[in-house]
Every structure is written in structure tokens, then in C-alpha cells.
């Protein structure tokens, strides 16, 4: 059995997990022998860092430092799962035209340089021919070029319009990762275009199956928008499908995996007046704000994500800041001319 500890980031939008009531789960390393057989089971603990960031269509500058986000000042995790939304602007050219992969390659280069202390890295690139799904299986001896087993390599990455998910693992785990697969679902314009939707990646580490869903759900602050977000989530759960594997023993649906984590910009809002929300943020009254959080209320009512659990939120709402500042859009008189957007998680 493979245990894991899930590390969350202070700037995450939303992370939900299934099969666990906490966002951090740790199982001590041990081994035991079954009473009914001589088979020996090894229990290990692996730490997986999961982060999500809506970057608003802005390319990463050359001097961008993401060490604080990846928390590399402390102990490194064993696997990093990073999801992005709006990696390119969600305009007609990007939604309907050929995929722009330059920014995703820049992010992979930056992530690899950060995890490997700015060592040269090999970026996993997609083929030029567009495909609805693309999987990058591990290659034998892919880590020979690295100096030690603590180096990280991108094991898989996938972009769908503005969504991008990339997974990095230590080299010593490579031989234990199998059955890498991708499933993408578009549920944006006309209910099918990929300006909104999800990219799901699954793999098996030792004998434990993992599934990570990076999503960007419908935006908007109206009641109908909230219902559409619920519909998006239901569509992703019902339409995401993975191959059964050569022995037909692999889980095909999201919820059938042993460990499942949903990350991304879910776009649920806080149902409170604009100025009341800002007042509570200034007083750091997160619990009061969360009582009016749409996702919390929808979970409680059983309208969406039944059986899922959200991690503890101990940070300010992450939506929506003025660029290069700690101020929310529309929070002061100097920016009242801009479209008012109440803060939210």
C-alpha cells in the first residue's frame, strides 16, 4: 500500500480530495505479512505537492521566482502536481485556433530550473500535430543525464487552451510509476469548447492509483452561473474516462482511483455584499466569510462534489488582485472605474 502526504500552497484557489477527510494525509512507513499468505506488503509515505494558479494569460517573466510557491526552502516533496488556468488569454484566436504552447514550455522550464536548483533540464514537449489527448510515457533510463536520484523530471504535461497541468517526480520514483494517462473534457462555450473544462491525469505509483483533475469552471457572480459551475463539475465527472489497461484492471472513472485530488479555478464566489466582504477580509475573519462561500454551501446541500472534502482555508481570498499588488480590484476609489469583482476563493 502506498501512503501519501498532500502539501497545499498558501495561494491555492481550491483543492478538494476524495477518500480522505483531510488535505494532508500521512501513513507511516512499515511492512507486514498477511495472515492468509506469505506475501509481504510494504507501506511507504510519499509527499505530493499540489498547487494551482490562474495567471491571467500573462507569460512568466525571466526573473520570476517561484521558490516560495513551491516551498523549496523547506524539504522537497517527492512529486509536484501543478495546474494553471488562463496560461494564454481566453480569446477567440486561442480557443478556436491552433494551440499556443510557448508559454507552457516557459513554465515547464521555470519549474524544472527551480526544482533542480537551476540545473539544465529536459522539457517534455508535445508533438506539433494536434490531438485531443496526448500522453508522454516514461522512457527507460530517462534519468541517466541527472547527477543524483533527488533530481526532478517532468513525467507528463498537457495543455488544453488556457489550462495546463504538469507533473514532476524524483528520478528514484520513475521505475515505480506506471499507467500514465490523460483525459480532457471541454465544457465551455456551447457546452463543449475548451475555454472551460478539465484535464485529468492518472498514474499508478507502486500499487496505488492516483488521479488529479485540473479544472477551470464557469465564471460569473449570478445564481445561474453558480448552477453552471455545478453542471461543469458533473460533466467532468461523467465524461472523464481512462483506458482499462492491458489486463482490464485499471480504474476508468475518476472516483474509482485510490487517491483523487481536484484542483484549479472552480470560480465559486462569496455570497455577500461587496463592501461587507472587504470589511471581513481586513479583519481576517475567514470563518465568517467561508459561511457564505458558494462551494461550502453547495457541498453542504449536496448539490455538487458529494463525498469530497475540501482542505482547511487559512489564507485571504485569492481573487481578484490588481497586477503586482496586494489590493483587490475595485477595493478603493482609485480603481472604482474598473469592473467590480468581489473577492473570492
Coordinates of C-alpha atoms in Angstrom, one line a residue:
X1 CA 0.0 0.0 0.0
X2 CA 1.3 3.5 -0.8
X3 CA 0.5 6.3 1.6
X4 CA 1.0 9.9 0.8
X5 CA 1.1 13.3 2.4
X6 CA -0.6 16.1 0.4
X7 CA 1.1 19.5 0.7
X8 CA -1.0 22.5 -0.1
X9 CA 0.0 26.0 -1.1
X10 CA -1.0 29.3 0.5
X11 CA -2.1 30.7 -2.8
X12 CA -4.2 27.8 -3.9
X13 CA -7.6 28.6 -5.4
X14 CA -9.5 25.4 -4.4
X15 CA -8.3 21.9 -3.7
X16 CA -10.6 19.0 -3.0
X17 CA -9.7 15.5 -2.2
X18 CA -11.6 12.2 -2.2
X19 CA -11.1 9.2 0.1
X20 CA -9.7 11.4 2.8
X21 CA -11.3 13.9 5.2
X22 CA -8.1 16.0 5.3
X23 CA -5.9 17.7 2.7
X24 CA -2.8 16.3 4.5
X25 CA -2.7 12.6 4.9
X26 CA 0.3 10.6 6.0
X27 CA 0.8 6.9 6.5
X28 CA 3.9 5.7 8.3
X29 CA 6.3 3.5 6.5
X30 CA 6.1 -0.1 7.6
X31 CA 5.8 -3.6 6.2
X32 CA 3.7 -6.5 7.3
X33 CA 2.9 -10.1 6.3
X34 CA -0.7 -11.2 5.6
X35 CA -2.1 -13.9 7.9
X36 CA -3.5 -15.8 4.9
X37 CA -0.4 -15.7 2.7
X38 CA 3.3 -15.3 2.7
X39 CA 3.0 -12.1 0.6
X40 CA 4.7 -9.1 2.2
X41 CA 3.2 -5.6 1.9
X42 CA 5.4 -2.5 2.2
X43 CA 3.9 0.8 3.5
X44 CA 5.7 3.9 2.4
X45 CA 5.0 7.6 2.8
X46 CA 5.4 9.9 -0.2
X47 CA 4.8 13.6 -0.2
X48 CA 2.9 15.2 -3.1
X49 CA 2.8 18.9 -3.5
X50 CA -0.3 20.2 -5.3
X51 CA -0.6 23.8 -6.5
X52 CA -3.0 25.8 -8.7
X53 CA -2.6 29.2 -10.2
X54 CA -4.8 31.3 -12.6
X55 CA -2.2 33.5 -14.2
X56 CA -4.5 35.7 -16.3
X57 CA -2.8 35.0 -19.7
X58 CA 0.5 36.6 -18.7
X59 CA 3.7 34.8 -19.7
X60 CA 6.2 34.3 -16.8
X61 CA 9.0 37.0 -16.8
X62 CA 12.6 35.8 -16.9
X63 CA 13.2 36.9 -13.3
X64 CA 10.1 35.3 -11.8
X65 CA 10.9 33.5 -8.6
X66 CA 8.6 30.6 -7.7
X67 CA 10.6 29.1 -4.8
X68 CA 8.2 30.5 -2.2
X69 CA 5.2 29.0 -4.1
X70 CA 6.9 25.6 -4.4
X71 CA 8.2 25.9 -0.8
X72 CA 11.6 24.7 -1.9
X73 CA 13.2 26.5 1.1
X74 CA 11.9 23.5 3.2
X75 CA 12.1 19.8 2.4
X76 CA 11.2 19.0 -1.2
X77 CA 8.2 16.9 -1.9
X78 CA 8.5 13.6 -3.9
X79 CA 6.1 14.6 -6.6
X80 CA 4.8 18.1 -7.7
X81 CA 1.4 18.4 -9.4
X82 CA 1.0 22.0 -10.7
X83 CA -2.1 23.2 -12.5
X84 CA -2.6 26.5 -14.3
X85 CA -5.6 28.3 -15.7
X86 CA -5.5 31.1 -18.4
X87 CA -2.0 30.2 -19.4
X88 CA -3.0 32.1 -22.6
X89 CA -5.7 34.8 -22.9
X90 CA -9.1 33.2 -23.5
X91 CA -9.8 35.0 -26.7
X92 CA -11.4 33.6 -29.9
X93 CA -8.0 33.0 -31.6
X94 CA -6.7 30.8 -28.7
X95 CA -10.0 29.0 -28.2
X96 CA -10.7 28.2 -31.8
X97 CA -7.2 28.4 -33.4
X98 CA -4.1 26.3 -33.1
X99 CA -2.7 25.7 -29.6
X100 CA 0.0 28.1 -28.4
X101 CA 2.5 26.0 -26.5
X102 CA 5.2 28.6 -26.0
X103 CA 4.0 29.7 -22.6
X104 CA 3.5 26.2 -21.2
X105 CA 7.1 25.4 -22.3
X106 CA 8.3 28.5 -20.5
X107 CA 6.5 27.4 -17.3
X108 CA 8.0 23.9 -17.5
X109 CA 11.5 25.4 -18.0
X110 CA 11.0 27.6 -14.9
X111 CA 9.6 24.8 -12.8
X112 CA 12.4 22.5 -13.7
X113 CA 15.1 25.1 -13.0
X114 CA 13.5 25.8 -9.6
X115 CA 13.2 22.2 -8.5
X116 CA 16.7 21.3 -9.8
X117 CA 18.4 24.4 -8.4
X118 CA 18.6 26.0 -11.9
X119 CA 20.2 23.0 -13.5
X120 CA 19.7 22.4 -17.2
X121 CA 16.5 20.4 -17.7
X122 CA 14.9 18.4 -20.5
X123 CA 11.5 19.7 -21.2
X124 CA 8.8 17.3 -22.3
X125 CA 7.3 18.7 -25.5
X126 CA 4.2 17.8 -27.3
X127 CA 4.2 16.8 -30.9
X128 CA 3.2 19.5 -33.4
X129 CA 0.2 17.5 -34.7
X130 CA -2.8 18.4 -32.6
X131 CA -4.5 15.6 -30.8
X132 CA -7.5 15.6 -28.4
X133 CA -5.3 13.7 -25.9
X134 CA -1.6 13.3 -25.6
X135 CA 0.3 11.1 -23.2
X136 CA 4.0 11.2 -22.5
X137 CA 5.0 7.8 -21.1
X138 CA 8.2 7.5 -19.1
X139 CA 11.2 6.4 -21.1
X140 CA 13.7 3.9 -19.9
X141 CA 16.8 5.4 -18.3
X142 CA 15.4 8.9 -18.7
X143 CA 17.3 10.0 -15.5
X144 CA 20.8 9.0 -16.7
X145 CA 21.6 12.6 -17.5
X146 CA 20.9 13.8 -14.0
X147 CA 23.5 13.7 -11.3
X148 CA 21.5 12.1 -8.5
X149 CA 18.2 10.5 -7.7
X150 CA 16.9 13.6 -6.0
X151 CA 16.7 15.5 -9.3
X152 CA 13.2 16.1 -10.7
X153 CA 12.0 15.4 -14.2
X154 CA 8.7 16.2 -15.9
X155 CA 6.9 12.9 -16.3
X156 CA 3.8 14.2 -18.0
X157 CA 2.3 17.5 -19.1
X158 CA -0.8 18.5 -21.0
X159 CA -2.3 21.8 -22.2
X160 CA -5.8 22.5 -23.4
X161 CA -6.3 26.1 -24.5
X162 CA -5.7 28.0 -21.2
X163 CA -5.5 25.0 -18.9
X164 CA -2.1 23.4 -18.3
X165 CA -1.1 20.6 -15.9
X166 CA 2.4 19.4 -15.4
X167 CA 3.7 16.7 -13.0
X168 CA 7.3 16.4 -11.8
X169 CA 8.8 13.4 -9.9
X170 CA 12.1 12.5 -8.3
X171 CA 14.1 10.2 -10.5
X172 CA 14.2 7.4 -8.0
X173 CA 10.4 7.1 -8.4
X174 CA 10.4 6.7 -12.1
X175 CA 10.6 2.9 -12.2
X176 CA 7.6 2.7 -9.8
X177 CA 5.3 5.0 -11.9
X178 CA 3.1 3.3 -14.5
X179 CA -0.1 3.7 -16.4
X180 CA 0.2 7.4 -17.2
X181 CA -3.0 8.5 -19.0
X182 CA -4.7 11.8 -19.8
X183 CA -8.4 12.6 -20.3
X184 CA -9.6 16.1 -21.3
X185 CA -13.1 17.5 -21.1
X186 CA -14.3 20.7 -22.7
X187 CA -17.4 22.3 -21.2
X188 CA -17.1 26.0 -22.1
X189 CA -18.8 27.9 -24.9
X190 CA -21.8 25.8 -26.3
X191 CA -21.1 23.3 -23.6
X192 CA -18.1 21.8 -25.4
X193 CA -15.4 24.3 -26.2
X194 CA -12.2 24.1 -24.1
X195 CA -12.1 27.6 -22.7
X196 CA -13.5 25.9 -19.7
X197 CA -13.3 22.3 -18.6
X198 CA -10.7 20.0 -17.2
X199 CA -7.5 18.0 -17.8
X200 CA -7.2 14.8 -15.7
X201 CA -4.1 12.8 -15.3
X202 CA -3.9 9.4 -13.7
X203 CA -1.0 7.1 -12.8
X204 CA -0.1 4.3 -10.5
X205 CA 2.7 4.6 -8.0
X206 CA 3.7 1.2 -6.7
X207 CA 0.2 -0.3 -6.3
X208 CA -1.8 2.9 -5.5
X209 CA -3.7 4.7 -8.3
X210 CA -3.8 8.5 -8.3
X211 CA -6.0 10.9 -10.3
X212 CA -5.5 14.6 -10.5
X213 CA -8.1 16.9 -12.1
X214 CA -7.1 20.4 -13.1
X215 CA -10.2 22.4 -14.0
X216 CA -11.5 25.9 -14.8
X217 CA -15.2 26.1 -14.2
X218 CA -17.8 28.7 -15.4
X219 CA -17.3 32.3 -14.2
X220 CA -19.8 34.9 -13.1
X221 CA -21.5 36.0 -9.9
X222 CA -25.1 35.3 -10.7
X223 CA -27.2 32.4 -9.5
X224 CA -27.3 30.9 -12.9
X225 CA -23.5 31.0 -13.1
X226 CA -23.3 29.0 -9.8
X227 CA -25.6 26.4 -11.2
X228 CA -23.5 26.2 -14.3
X229 CA -20.4 25.5 -12.2
X230 CA -22.2 22.6 -10.7
X231 CA -23.1 21.3 -14.1
X232 CA -19.5 21.7 -15.3
X233 CA -18.3 19.6 -12.3
X234 CA -20.9 16.9 -13.0
X235 CA -19.9 16.8 -16.7
X236 CA -16.3 16.4 -15.9
X237 CA -17.0 13.5 -13.5
X238 CA -19.2 11.8 -16.0
X239 CA -17.2 12.4 -19.2
X240 CA -13.7 11.8 -18.0
X241 CA -12.6 8.3 -18.9
X242 CA -9.3 6.4 -18.8
X243 CA -8.3 3.1 -20.6
X244 CA -8.7 -0.1 -18.6
X245 CA -5.2 -1.2 -19.3
X246 CA -3.9 -4.4 -20.9
X247 CA -5.2 -6.6 -18.1
X248 CA -8.5 -4.6 -17.9
X249 CA -7.9 -4.0 -14.2
X250 CA -7.3 -0.2 -14.2
X251 CA -9.9 2.2 -12.9
X252 CA -11.6 4.0 -15.8
X253 CA -13.6 6.7 -13.9
X254 CA -12.3 9.5 -11.7
X255 CA -13.8 8.3 -8.4
X256 CA -12.6 4.7 -8.9
X257 CA -9.0 5.7 -8.2
X258 CA -7.4 5.1 -4.7
X259 CA -6.4 8.8 -4.3
X260 CA -8.1 11.7 -6.1
X261 CA -7.4 15.4 -5.9
X262 CA -9.3 18.1 -7.7
X263 CA -7.5 21.4 -8.2
X264 CA -8.0 24.6 -10.2
X265 CA -10.1 27.7 -10.5
X266 CA -13.5 26.5 -9.6
X267 CA -14.8 30.1 -9.7
X268 CA -17.3 29.8 -6.8
X269 CA -17.9 33.2 -5.2
X270 CA -18.7 34.6 -1.7
X271 CA -22.4 35.4 -1.4
X272 CA -22.1 38.7 0.5
X273 CA -22.3 42.4 -0.4
X274 CA -19.1 43.8 -1.9
X275 CA -18.1 46.1 1.0
X276 CA -19.1 43.7 3.7
X277 CA -16.7 41.1 2.1
X278 CA -13.8 43.6 2.1
X279 CA -14.5 44.5 5.7
X280 CA -14.3 40.9 6.9
X281 CA -11.1 40.4 4.8
X282 CA -9.4 43.3 6.6
X283 CA -10.3 41.8 9.9
X284 CA -9.1 38.3 8.7
X285 CA -12.4 36.7 9.7
X286 CA -12.1 33.7 7.3
X287 CA -14.6 31.6 9.2
X288 CA -17.3 34.2 8.7
X289 CA -16.5 34.5 5.0
X290 CA -16.5 30.8 4.5
X291 CA -20.0 30.5 5.9
X292 CA -21.1 32.4 2.8
X293 CA -18.7 30.6 0.3
X294 CA -20.7 29.2 -2.5
X295 CA -18.7 26.0 -2.7
X296 CA -19.0 25.3 1.0
X297 CA -22.8 25.9 0.8
X298 CA -23.2 23.7 -2.3
X299 CA -21.1 20.9 -0.6
X300 CA -23.3 21.1 2.5
X301 CA -26.5 21.0 0.5
X302 CA -25.2 18.0 -1.6
X303 CA -25.6 19.8 -4.9
X304 CA -22.0 19.1 -6.0
X305 CA -18.9 17.1 -5.2
X306 CA -20.8 14.6 -3.0
X307 CA -18.3 12.6 -0.9
X308 CA -15.5 15.1 -1.5
X309 CA -13.7 17.1 1.2
X310 CA -12.0 20.5 1.0
X311 CA -8.9 21.3 2.8
X312 CA -8.6 24.0 5.5
X313 CA -8.5 27.5 4.2
X314 CA -6.3 29.8 6.3
X315 CA -5.4 32.5 3.8
X316 CA -7.2 35.5 2.3
X317 CA -9.4 35.2 -0.8
X318 CA -7.2 34.8 -3.9
X319 CA -9.5 36.6 -6.4
X320 CA -9.0 39.1 -7.8
X321 CA -5.9 41.3 -7.2
X322 CA -4.6 44.2 -9.1
X323 CA -1.4 43.2 -11.0
X324 CA 1.7 43.4 -8.9
X325 CA -0.1 44.4 -5.7
X326 CA -1.9 43.1 -2.6
X327 CA -5.0 45.2 -3.4
X328 CA -8.2 43.7 -4.8
X329 CA -9.8 45.2 -7.9
X330 CA -12.4 47.7 -7.0
X331 CA -11.4 48.0 -3.4
X332 CA -10.6 51.7 -3.4
X333 CA -11.6 54.9 -5.1
X334 CA -8.7 54.9 -7.5
X335 CA -9.9 51.7 -9.1
X336 CA -13.7 52.1 -8.8
X337 CA -13.9 52.7 -12.6
X338 CA -12.8 49.1 -13.2
X339 CA -15.4 46.3 -13.3
X340 CA -16.2 45.5 -9.7
X341 CA -15.3 42.0 -8.7
X342 CA -15.9 40.9 -5.1
X343 CA -13.1 38.8 -3.6
X344 CA -13.5 35.1 -3.5
X345 CA -11.5 31.9 -3.1

